PDB file of C-alpha atoms in Angstrom:
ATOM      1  CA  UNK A   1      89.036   2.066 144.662  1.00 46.00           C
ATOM      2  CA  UNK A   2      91.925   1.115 142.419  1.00 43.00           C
ATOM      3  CA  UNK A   3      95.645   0.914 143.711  1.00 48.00           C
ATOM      4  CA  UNK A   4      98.844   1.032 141.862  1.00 48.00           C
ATOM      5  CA  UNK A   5     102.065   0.589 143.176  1.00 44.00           C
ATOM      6  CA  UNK A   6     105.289   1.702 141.453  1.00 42.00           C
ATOM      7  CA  UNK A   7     107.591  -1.296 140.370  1.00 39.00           C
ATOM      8  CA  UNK A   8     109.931   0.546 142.693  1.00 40.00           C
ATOM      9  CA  UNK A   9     107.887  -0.371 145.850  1.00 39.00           C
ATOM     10  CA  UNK A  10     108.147  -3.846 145.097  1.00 36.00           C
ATOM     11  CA  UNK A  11     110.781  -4.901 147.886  1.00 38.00           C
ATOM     12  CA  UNK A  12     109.656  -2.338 150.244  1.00 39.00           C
ATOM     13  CA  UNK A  13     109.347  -3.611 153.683  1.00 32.00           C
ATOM     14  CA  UNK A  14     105.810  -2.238 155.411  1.00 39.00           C
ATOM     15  CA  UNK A  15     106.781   0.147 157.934  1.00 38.00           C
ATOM     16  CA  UNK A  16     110.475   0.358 157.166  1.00 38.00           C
ATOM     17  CA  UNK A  17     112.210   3.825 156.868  1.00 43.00           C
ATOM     18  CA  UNK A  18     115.836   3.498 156.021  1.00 46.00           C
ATOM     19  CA  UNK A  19     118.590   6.242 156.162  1.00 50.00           C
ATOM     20  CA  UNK A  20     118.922   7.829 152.475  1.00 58.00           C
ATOM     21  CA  UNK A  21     115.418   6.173 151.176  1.00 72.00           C
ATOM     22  CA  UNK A  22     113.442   8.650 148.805  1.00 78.00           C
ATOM     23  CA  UNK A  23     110.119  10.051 150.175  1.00 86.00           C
ATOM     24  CA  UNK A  24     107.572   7.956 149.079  1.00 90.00           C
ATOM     25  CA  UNK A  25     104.626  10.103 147.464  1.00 93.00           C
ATOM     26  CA  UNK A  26     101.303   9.030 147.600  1.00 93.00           C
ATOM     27  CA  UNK A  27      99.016  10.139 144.339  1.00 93.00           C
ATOM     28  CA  UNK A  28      95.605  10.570 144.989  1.00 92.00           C
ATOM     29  CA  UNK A  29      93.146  11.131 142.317  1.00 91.00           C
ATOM     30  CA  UNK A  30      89.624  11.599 142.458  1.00 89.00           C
ATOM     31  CA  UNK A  31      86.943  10.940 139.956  1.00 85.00           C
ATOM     32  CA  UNK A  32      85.321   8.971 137.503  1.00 83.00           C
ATOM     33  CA  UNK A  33      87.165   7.274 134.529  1.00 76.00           C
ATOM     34  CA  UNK A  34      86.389  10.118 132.148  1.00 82.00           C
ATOM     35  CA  UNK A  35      89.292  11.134 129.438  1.00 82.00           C
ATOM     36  CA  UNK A  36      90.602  13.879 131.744  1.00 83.00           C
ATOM     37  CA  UNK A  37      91.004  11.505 134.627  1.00 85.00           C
ATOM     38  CA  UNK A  38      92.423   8.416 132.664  1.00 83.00           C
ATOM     39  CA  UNK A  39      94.975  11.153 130.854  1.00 87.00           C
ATOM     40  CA  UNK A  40      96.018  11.840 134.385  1.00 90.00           C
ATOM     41  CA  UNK A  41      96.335   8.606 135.895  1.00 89.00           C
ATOM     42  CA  UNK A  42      98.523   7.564 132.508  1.00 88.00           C
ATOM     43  CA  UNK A  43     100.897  10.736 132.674  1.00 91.00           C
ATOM     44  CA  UNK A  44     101.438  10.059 136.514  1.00 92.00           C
ATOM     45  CA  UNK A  45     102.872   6.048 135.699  1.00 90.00           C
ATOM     46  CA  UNK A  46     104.785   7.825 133.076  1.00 88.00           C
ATOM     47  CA  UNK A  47     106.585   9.903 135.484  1.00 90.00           C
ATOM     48  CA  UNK A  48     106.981   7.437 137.919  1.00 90.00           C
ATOM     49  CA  UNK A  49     108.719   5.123 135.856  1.00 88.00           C
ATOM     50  CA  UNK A  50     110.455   8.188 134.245  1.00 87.00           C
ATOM     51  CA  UNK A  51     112.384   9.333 137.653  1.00 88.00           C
ATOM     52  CA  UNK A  52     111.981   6.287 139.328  1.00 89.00           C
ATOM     53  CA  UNK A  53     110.043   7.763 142.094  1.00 90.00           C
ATOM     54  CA  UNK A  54     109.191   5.893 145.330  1.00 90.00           C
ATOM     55  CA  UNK A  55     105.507   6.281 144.701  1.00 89.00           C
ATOM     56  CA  UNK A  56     102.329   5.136 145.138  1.00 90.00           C
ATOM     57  CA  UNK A  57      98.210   5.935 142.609  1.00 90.00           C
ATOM     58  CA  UNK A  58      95.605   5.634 143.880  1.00 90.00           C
ATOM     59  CA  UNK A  59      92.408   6.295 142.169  1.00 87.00           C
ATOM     60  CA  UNK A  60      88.979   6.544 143.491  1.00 87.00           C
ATOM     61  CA  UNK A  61      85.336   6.985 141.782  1.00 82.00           C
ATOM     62  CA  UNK A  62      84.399   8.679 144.756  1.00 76.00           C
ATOM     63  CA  UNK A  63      85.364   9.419 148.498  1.00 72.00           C
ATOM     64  CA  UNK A  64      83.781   9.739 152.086  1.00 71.00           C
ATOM     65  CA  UNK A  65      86.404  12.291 153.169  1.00 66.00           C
ATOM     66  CA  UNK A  66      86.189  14.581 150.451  1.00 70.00           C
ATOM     67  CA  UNK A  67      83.159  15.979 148.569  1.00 68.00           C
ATOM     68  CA  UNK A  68      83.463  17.486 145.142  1.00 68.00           C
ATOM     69  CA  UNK A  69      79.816  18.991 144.165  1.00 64.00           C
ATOM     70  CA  UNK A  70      81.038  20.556 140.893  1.00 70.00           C
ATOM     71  CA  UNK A  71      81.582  17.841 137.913  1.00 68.00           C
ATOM     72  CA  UNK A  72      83.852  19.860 136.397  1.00 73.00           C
ATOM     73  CA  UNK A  73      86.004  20.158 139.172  1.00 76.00           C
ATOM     74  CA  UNK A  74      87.286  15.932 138.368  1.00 83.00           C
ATOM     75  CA  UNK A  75      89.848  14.453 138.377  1.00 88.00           C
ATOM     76  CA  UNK A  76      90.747  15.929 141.493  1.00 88.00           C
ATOM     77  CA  UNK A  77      94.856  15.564 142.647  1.00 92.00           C
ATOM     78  CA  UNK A  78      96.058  14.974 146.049  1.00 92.00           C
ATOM     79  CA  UNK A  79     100.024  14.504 146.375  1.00 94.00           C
ATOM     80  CA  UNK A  80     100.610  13.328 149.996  1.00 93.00           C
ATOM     81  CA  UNK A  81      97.359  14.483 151.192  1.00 90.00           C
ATOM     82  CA  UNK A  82      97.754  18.193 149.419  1.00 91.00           C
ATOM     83  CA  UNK A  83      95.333  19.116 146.950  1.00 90.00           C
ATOM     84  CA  UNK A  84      96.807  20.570 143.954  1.00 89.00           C
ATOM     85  CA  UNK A  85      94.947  20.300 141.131  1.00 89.00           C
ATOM     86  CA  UNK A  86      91.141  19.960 140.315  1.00 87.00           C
ATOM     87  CA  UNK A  87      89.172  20.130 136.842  1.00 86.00           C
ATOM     88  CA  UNK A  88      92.247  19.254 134.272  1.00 87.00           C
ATOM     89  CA  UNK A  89      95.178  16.983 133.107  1.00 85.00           C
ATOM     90  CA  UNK A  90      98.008  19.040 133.388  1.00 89.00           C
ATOM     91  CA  UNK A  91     100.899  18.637 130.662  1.00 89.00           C
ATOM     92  CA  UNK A  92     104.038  16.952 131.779  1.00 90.00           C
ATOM     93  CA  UNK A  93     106.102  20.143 133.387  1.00 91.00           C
ATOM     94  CA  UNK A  94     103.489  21.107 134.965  1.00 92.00           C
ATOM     95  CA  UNK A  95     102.753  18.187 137.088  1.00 92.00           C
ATOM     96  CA  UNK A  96     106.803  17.710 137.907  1.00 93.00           C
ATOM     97  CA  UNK A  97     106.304  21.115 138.719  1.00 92.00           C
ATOM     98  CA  UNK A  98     103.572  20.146 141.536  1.00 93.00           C
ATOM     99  CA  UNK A  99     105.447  17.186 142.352  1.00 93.00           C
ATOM    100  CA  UNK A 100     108.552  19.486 143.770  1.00 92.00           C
ATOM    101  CA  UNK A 101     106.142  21.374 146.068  1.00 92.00           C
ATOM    102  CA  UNK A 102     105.525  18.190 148.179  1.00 91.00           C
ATOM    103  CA  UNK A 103     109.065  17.354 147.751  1.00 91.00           C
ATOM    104  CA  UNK A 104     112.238  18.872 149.548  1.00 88.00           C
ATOM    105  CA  UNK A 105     114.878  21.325 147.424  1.00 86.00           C
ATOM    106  CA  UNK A 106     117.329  18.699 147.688  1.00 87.00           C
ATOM    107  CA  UNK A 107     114.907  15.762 146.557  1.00 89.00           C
ATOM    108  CA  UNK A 108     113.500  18.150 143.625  1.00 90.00           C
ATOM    109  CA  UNK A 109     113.124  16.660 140.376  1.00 90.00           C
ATOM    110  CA  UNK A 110     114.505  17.898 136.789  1.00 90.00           C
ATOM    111  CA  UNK A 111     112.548  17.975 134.139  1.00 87.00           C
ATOM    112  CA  UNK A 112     113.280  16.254 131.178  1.00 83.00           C
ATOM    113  CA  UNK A 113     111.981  17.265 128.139  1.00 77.00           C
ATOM    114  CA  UNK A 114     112.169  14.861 125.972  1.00 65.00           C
ATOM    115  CA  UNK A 115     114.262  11.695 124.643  1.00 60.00           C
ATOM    116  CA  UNK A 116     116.705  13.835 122.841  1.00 41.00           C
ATOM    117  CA  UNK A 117     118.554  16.841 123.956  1.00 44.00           C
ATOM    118  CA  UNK A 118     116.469  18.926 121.733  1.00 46.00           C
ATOM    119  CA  UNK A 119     117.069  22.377 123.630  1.00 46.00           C
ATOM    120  CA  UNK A 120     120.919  22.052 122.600  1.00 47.00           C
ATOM    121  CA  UNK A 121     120.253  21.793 119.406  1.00 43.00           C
ATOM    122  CA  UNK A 122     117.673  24.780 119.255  1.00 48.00           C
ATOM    123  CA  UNK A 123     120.292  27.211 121.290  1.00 49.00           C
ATOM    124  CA  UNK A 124     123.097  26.459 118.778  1.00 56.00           C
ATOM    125  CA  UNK A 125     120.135  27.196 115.750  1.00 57.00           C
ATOM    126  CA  UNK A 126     119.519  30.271 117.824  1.00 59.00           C
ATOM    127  CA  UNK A 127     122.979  31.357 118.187  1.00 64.00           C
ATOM    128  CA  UNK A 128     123.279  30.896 114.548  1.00 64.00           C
ATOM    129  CA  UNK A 129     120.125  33.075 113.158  1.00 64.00           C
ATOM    130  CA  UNK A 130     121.429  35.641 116.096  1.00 69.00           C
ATOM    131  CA  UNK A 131     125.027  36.123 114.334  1.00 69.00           C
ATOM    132  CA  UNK A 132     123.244  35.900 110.735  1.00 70.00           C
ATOM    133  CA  UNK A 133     120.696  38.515 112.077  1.00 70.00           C
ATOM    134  CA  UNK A 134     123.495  40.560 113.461  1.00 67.00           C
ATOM    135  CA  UNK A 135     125.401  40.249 109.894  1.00 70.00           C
ATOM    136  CA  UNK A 136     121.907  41.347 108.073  1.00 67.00           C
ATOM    137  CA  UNK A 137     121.714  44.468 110.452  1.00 63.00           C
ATOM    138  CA  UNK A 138     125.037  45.923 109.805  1.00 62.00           C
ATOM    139  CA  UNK A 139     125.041  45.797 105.630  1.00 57.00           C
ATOM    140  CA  UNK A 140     121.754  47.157 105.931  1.00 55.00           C
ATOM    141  CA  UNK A 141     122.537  49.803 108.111  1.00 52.00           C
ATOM    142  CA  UNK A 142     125.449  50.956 105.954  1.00 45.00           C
ATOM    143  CA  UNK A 143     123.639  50.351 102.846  1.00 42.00           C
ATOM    144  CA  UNK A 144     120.616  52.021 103.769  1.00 40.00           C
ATOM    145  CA  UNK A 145     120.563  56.142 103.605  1.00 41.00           C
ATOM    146  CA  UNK A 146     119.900  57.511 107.373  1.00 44.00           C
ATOM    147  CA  UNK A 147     116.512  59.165 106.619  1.00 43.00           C
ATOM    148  CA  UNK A 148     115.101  55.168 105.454  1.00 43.00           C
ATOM    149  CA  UNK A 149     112.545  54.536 107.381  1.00 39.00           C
ATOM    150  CA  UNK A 150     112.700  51.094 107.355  1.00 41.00           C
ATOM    151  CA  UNK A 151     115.010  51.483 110.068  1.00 44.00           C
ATOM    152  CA  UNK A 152     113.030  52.609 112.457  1.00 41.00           C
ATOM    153  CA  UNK A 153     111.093  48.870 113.088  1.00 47.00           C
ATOM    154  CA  UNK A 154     114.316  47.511 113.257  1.00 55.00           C
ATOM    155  CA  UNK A 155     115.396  49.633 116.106  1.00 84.00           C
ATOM    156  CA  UNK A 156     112.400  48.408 117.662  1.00 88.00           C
ATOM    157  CA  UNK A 157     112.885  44.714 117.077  1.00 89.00           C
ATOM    158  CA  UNK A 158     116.739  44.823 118.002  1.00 90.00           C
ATOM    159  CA  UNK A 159     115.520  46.509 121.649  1.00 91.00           C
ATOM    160  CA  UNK A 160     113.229  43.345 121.995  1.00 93.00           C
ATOM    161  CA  UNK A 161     115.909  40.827 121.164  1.00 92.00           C
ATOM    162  CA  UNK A 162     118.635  42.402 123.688  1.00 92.00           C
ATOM    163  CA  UNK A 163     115.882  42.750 126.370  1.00 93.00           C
ATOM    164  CA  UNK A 164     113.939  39.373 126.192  1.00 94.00           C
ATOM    165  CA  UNK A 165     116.044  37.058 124.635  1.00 94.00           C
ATOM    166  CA  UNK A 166     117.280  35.033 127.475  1.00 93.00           C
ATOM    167  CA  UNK A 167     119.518  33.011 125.091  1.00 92.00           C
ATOM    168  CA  UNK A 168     121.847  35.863 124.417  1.00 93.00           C
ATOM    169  CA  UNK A 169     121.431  38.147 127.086  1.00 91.00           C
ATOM    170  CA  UNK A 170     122.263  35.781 129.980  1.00 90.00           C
ATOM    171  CA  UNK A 171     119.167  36.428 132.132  1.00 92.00           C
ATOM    172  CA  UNK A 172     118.011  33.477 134.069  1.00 91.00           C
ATOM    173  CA  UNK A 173     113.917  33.371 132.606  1.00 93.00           C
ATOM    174  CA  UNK A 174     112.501  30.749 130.318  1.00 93.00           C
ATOM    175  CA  UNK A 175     109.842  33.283 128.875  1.00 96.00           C
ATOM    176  CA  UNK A 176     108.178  36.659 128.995  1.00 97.00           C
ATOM    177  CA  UNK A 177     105.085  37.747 129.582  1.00 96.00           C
ATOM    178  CA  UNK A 178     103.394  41.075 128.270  1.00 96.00           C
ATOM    179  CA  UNK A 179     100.281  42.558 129.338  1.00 96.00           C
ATOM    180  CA  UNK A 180      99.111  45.578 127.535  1.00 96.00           C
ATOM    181  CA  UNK A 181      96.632  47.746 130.097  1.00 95.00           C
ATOM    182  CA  UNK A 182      95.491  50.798 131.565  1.00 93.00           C
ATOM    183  CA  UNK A 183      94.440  51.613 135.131  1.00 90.00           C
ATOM    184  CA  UNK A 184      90.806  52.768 133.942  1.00 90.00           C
ATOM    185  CA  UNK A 185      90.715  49.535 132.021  1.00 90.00           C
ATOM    186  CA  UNK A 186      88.032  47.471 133.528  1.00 91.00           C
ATOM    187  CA  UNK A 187      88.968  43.912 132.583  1.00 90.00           C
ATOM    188  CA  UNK A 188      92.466  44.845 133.514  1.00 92.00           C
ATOM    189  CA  UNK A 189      91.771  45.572 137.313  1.00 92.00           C
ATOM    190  CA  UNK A 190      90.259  41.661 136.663  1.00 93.00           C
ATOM    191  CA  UNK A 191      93.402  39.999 135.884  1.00 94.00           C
ATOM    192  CA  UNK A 192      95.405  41.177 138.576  1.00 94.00           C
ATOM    193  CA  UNK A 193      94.376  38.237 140.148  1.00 94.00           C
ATOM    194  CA  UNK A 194      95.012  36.099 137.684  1.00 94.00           C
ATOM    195  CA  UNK A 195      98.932  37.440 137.000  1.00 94.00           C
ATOM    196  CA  UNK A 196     100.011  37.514 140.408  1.00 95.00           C
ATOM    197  CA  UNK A 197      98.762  33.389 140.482  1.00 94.00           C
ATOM    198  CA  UNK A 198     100.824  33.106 137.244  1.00 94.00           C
ATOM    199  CA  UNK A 199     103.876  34.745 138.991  1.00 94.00           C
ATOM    200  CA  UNK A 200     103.726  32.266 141.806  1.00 94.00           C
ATOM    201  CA  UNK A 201     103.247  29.612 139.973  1.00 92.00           C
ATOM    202  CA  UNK A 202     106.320  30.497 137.293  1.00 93.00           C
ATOM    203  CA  UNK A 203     108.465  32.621 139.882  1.00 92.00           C
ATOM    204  CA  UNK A 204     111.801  32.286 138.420  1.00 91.00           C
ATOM    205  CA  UNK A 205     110.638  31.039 134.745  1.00 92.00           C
ATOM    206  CA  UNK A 206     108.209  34.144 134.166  1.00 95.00           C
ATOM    207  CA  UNK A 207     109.526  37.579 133.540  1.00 95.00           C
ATOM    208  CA  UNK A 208     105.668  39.545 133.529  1.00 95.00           C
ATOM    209  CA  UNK A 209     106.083  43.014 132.528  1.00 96.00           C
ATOM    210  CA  UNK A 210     103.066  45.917 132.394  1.00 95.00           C
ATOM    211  CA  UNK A 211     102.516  48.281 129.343  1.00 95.00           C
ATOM    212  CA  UNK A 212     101.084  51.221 130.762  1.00 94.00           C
ATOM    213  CA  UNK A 213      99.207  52.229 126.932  1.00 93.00           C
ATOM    214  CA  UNK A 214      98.561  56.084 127.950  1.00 92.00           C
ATOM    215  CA  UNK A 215     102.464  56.628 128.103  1.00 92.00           C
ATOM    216  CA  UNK A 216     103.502  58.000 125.536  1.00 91.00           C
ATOM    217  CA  UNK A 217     106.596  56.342 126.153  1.00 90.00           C
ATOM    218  CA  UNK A 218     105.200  52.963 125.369  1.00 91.00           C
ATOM    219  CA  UNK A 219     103.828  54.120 121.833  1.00 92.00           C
ATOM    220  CA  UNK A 220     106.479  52.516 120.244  1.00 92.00           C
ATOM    221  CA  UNK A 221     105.865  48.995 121.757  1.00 93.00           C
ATOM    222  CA  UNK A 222     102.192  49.326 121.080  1.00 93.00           C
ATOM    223  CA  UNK A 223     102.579  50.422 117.962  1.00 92.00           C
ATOM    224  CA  UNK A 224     105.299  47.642 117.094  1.00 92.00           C
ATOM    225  CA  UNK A 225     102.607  44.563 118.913  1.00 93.00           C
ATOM    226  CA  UNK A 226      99.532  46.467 117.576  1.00 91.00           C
ATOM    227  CA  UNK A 227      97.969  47.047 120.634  1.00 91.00           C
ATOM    228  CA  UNK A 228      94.453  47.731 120.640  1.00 81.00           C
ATOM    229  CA  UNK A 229      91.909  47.400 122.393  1.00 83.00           C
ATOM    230  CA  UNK A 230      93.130  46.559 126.031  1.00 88.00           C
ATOM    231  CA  UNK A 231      93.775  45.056 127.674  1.00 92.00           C
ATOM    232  CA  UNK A 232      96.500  42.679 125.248  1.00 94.00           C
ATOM    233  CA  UNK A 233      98.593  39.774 126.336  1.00 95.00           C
ATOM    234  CA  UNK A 234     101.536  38.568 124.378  1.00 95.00           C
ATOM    235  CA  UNK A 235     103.673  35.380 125.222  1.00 96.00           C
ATOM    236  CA  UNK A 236     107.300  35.488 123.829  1.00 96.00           C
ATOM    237  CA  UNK A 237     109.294  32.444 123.855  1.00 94.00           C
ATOM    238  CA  UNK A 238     112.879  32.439 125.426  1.00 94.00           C
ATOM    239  CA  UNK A 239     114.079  33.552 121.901  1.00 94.00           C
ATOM    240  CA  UNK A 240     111.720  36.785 122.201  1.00 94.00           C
ATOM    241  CA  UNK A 241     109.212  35.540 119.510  1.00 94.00           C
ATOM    242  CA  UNK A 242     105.861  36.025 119.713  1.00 94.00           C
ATOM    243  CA  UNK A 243     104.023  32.526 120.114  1.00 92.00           C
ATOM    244  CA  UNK A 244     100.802  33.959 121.591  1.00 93.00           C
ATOM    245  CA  UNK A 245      98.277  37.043 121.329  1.00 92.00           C
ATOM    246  CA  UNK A 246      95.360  37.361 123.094  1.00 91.00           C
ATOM    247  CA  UNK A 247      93.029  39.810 123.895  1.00 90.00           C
ATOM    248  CA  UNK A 248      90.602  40.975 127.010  1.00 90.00           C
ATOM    249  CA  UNK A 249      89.710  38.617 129.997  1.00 91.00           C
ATOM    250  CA  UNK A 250      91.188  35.490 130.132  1.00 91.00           C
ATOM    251  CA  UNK A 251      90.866  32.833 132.802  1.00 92.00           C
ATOM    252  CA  UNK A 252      93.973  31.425 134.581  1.00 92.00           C
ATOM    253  CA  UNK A 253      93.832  27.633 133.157  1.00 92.00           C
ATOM    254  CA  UNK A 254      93.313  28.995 130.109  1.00 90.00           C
ATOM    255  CA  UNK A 255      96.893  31.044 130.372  1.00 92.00           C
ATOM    256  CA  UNK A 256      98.640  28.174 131.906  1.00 92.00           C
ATOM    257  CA  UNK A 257      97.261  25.532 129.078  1.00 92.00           C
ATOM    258  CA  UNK A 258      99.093  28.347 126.774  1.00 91.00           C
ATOM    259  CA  UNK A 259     101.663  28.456 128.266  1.00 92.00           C
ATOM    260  CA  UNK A 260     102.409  24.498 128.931  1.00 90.00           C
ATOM    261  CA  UNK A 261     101.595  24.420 125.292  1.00 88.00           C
ATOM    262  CA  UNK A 262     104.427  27.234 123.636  1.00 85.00           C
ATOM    263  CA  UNK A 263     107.051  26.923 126.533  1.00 83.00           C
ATOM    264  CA  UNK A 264     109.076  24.357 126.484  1.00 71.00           C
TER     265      UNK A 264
END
């Protein structure tokens, strides 16, 4: 068994519990030193040092009080005796993520993405191409004759931008999330599951929204994504661009290792 202790822990005295202290969090994880487990055991120090967390690793090879049969299922994460998270290294904002479930609302933790304030700099890039877009859309339209029917996937794309572009329309979601099905869609009815995990896990950052395909009123969309077969599952960013397509049955960690890897 190998203990770390957080340079912040250094002066603590054993026992003592002081008015105001943080709550100290005790990282478990559970495995053998294979890449997955080493990549965890790394990204926890990082955050540790990162928000200067009153914490506590440790990491054991294996444990009386807990028996994992299934390799796959290592490194195994316990955050003050929780499990919550088996089989993977999660990215960054995903582990500050789990760390706020063992922690109170007003002890939460912000993520920090990044060095530099790169998300400023992307929202004023954004707000430029918007007004530049906006520009392009009017001389077109009064250039254009009204029977063109280039204008037509424009409409399309302008309803997309003023519904799921979070930058401009001032709704509170860091991305979307489009599924493409049918109710007599086999592999549909399977995901369920799946998308109501996603929405707990991303309630507040997620907005999901269901294409019915056999409504006629949904051509349009379908049409516009290319939607065929179902069921389809598009990821837009918080700009409303498309940064992922995929296609039939698709296991959760799968979705969420998308997702950690196009959302910032």
């Amino acid at each position: 068994m190998y203990v770390l202790k957080s340079a912040y822990l250094a002066e603590e005295i054993e026992g003592m519990n002081t008015e105001g202290e943080k709550t100290k969090l005790i990282f478990r994880v559970l495995g053998p030193r294979i890449m997955k487990c080493t990549q965890l055991l790394a990204l926890i120090e990082k955050l540790i040092d990162r928000y200067e967390l009153n914490a506590e690793i440790i990491h054991e090879e294996e444990a009386e009080d807990i028996k994992v049969e299934n390799f796959a299922d290592f490194p195994l994460l316990l955050i003050n005796d929780r499990v919550l998270l088996k089989g993977r290294a999660p990215g960054e904002k995903e582990l500050v993520r789990l760390i706020n479930r063992v922690l109170s609302s007003d002890e939460a933790i912000q993520y920090i993405d990044g060095p530099k304030p790169k998300k400023k700099f992307k929202i004023r890039w954004t707000m430029v191409v918007f007004f530049v877009a906006v520009i392009i859309y009017l001389i077109t339209k009064v250039s254009w004759s009204p029977g063109d029917k280039s204008n037509i996937p424009m409409n399309m794309k302008d309803s997309i931008q003023q519904e799921y572009n979070y930058t401009t329309n001032g709704k509170d979601f860091q991305f979307t999330f489009i599924e493409f099905g049918s109710e007599n869609c086999k592999p549909c009815q399977q995901m369920k599951p799946v998308i109501e995990q996603l929405q707990n896990e991303y309630k507040g950052e997620m907005n999901y929204v269901y294409v019915d395909v056999r409504d006629t009123l949904n051509k349009a969309i379908c049409d516009y994504y290319n939607v065929k077969p179902v069921p389809v599952h598009l990821l837009l960013d918080i700009n409303a661009n498309k940064v992922y397509k995929g296609y039939g049955y698709i296991f959760h960690d799968s979705l969420v290792s998308v997702i950690e890897s196009n959302i910032e």
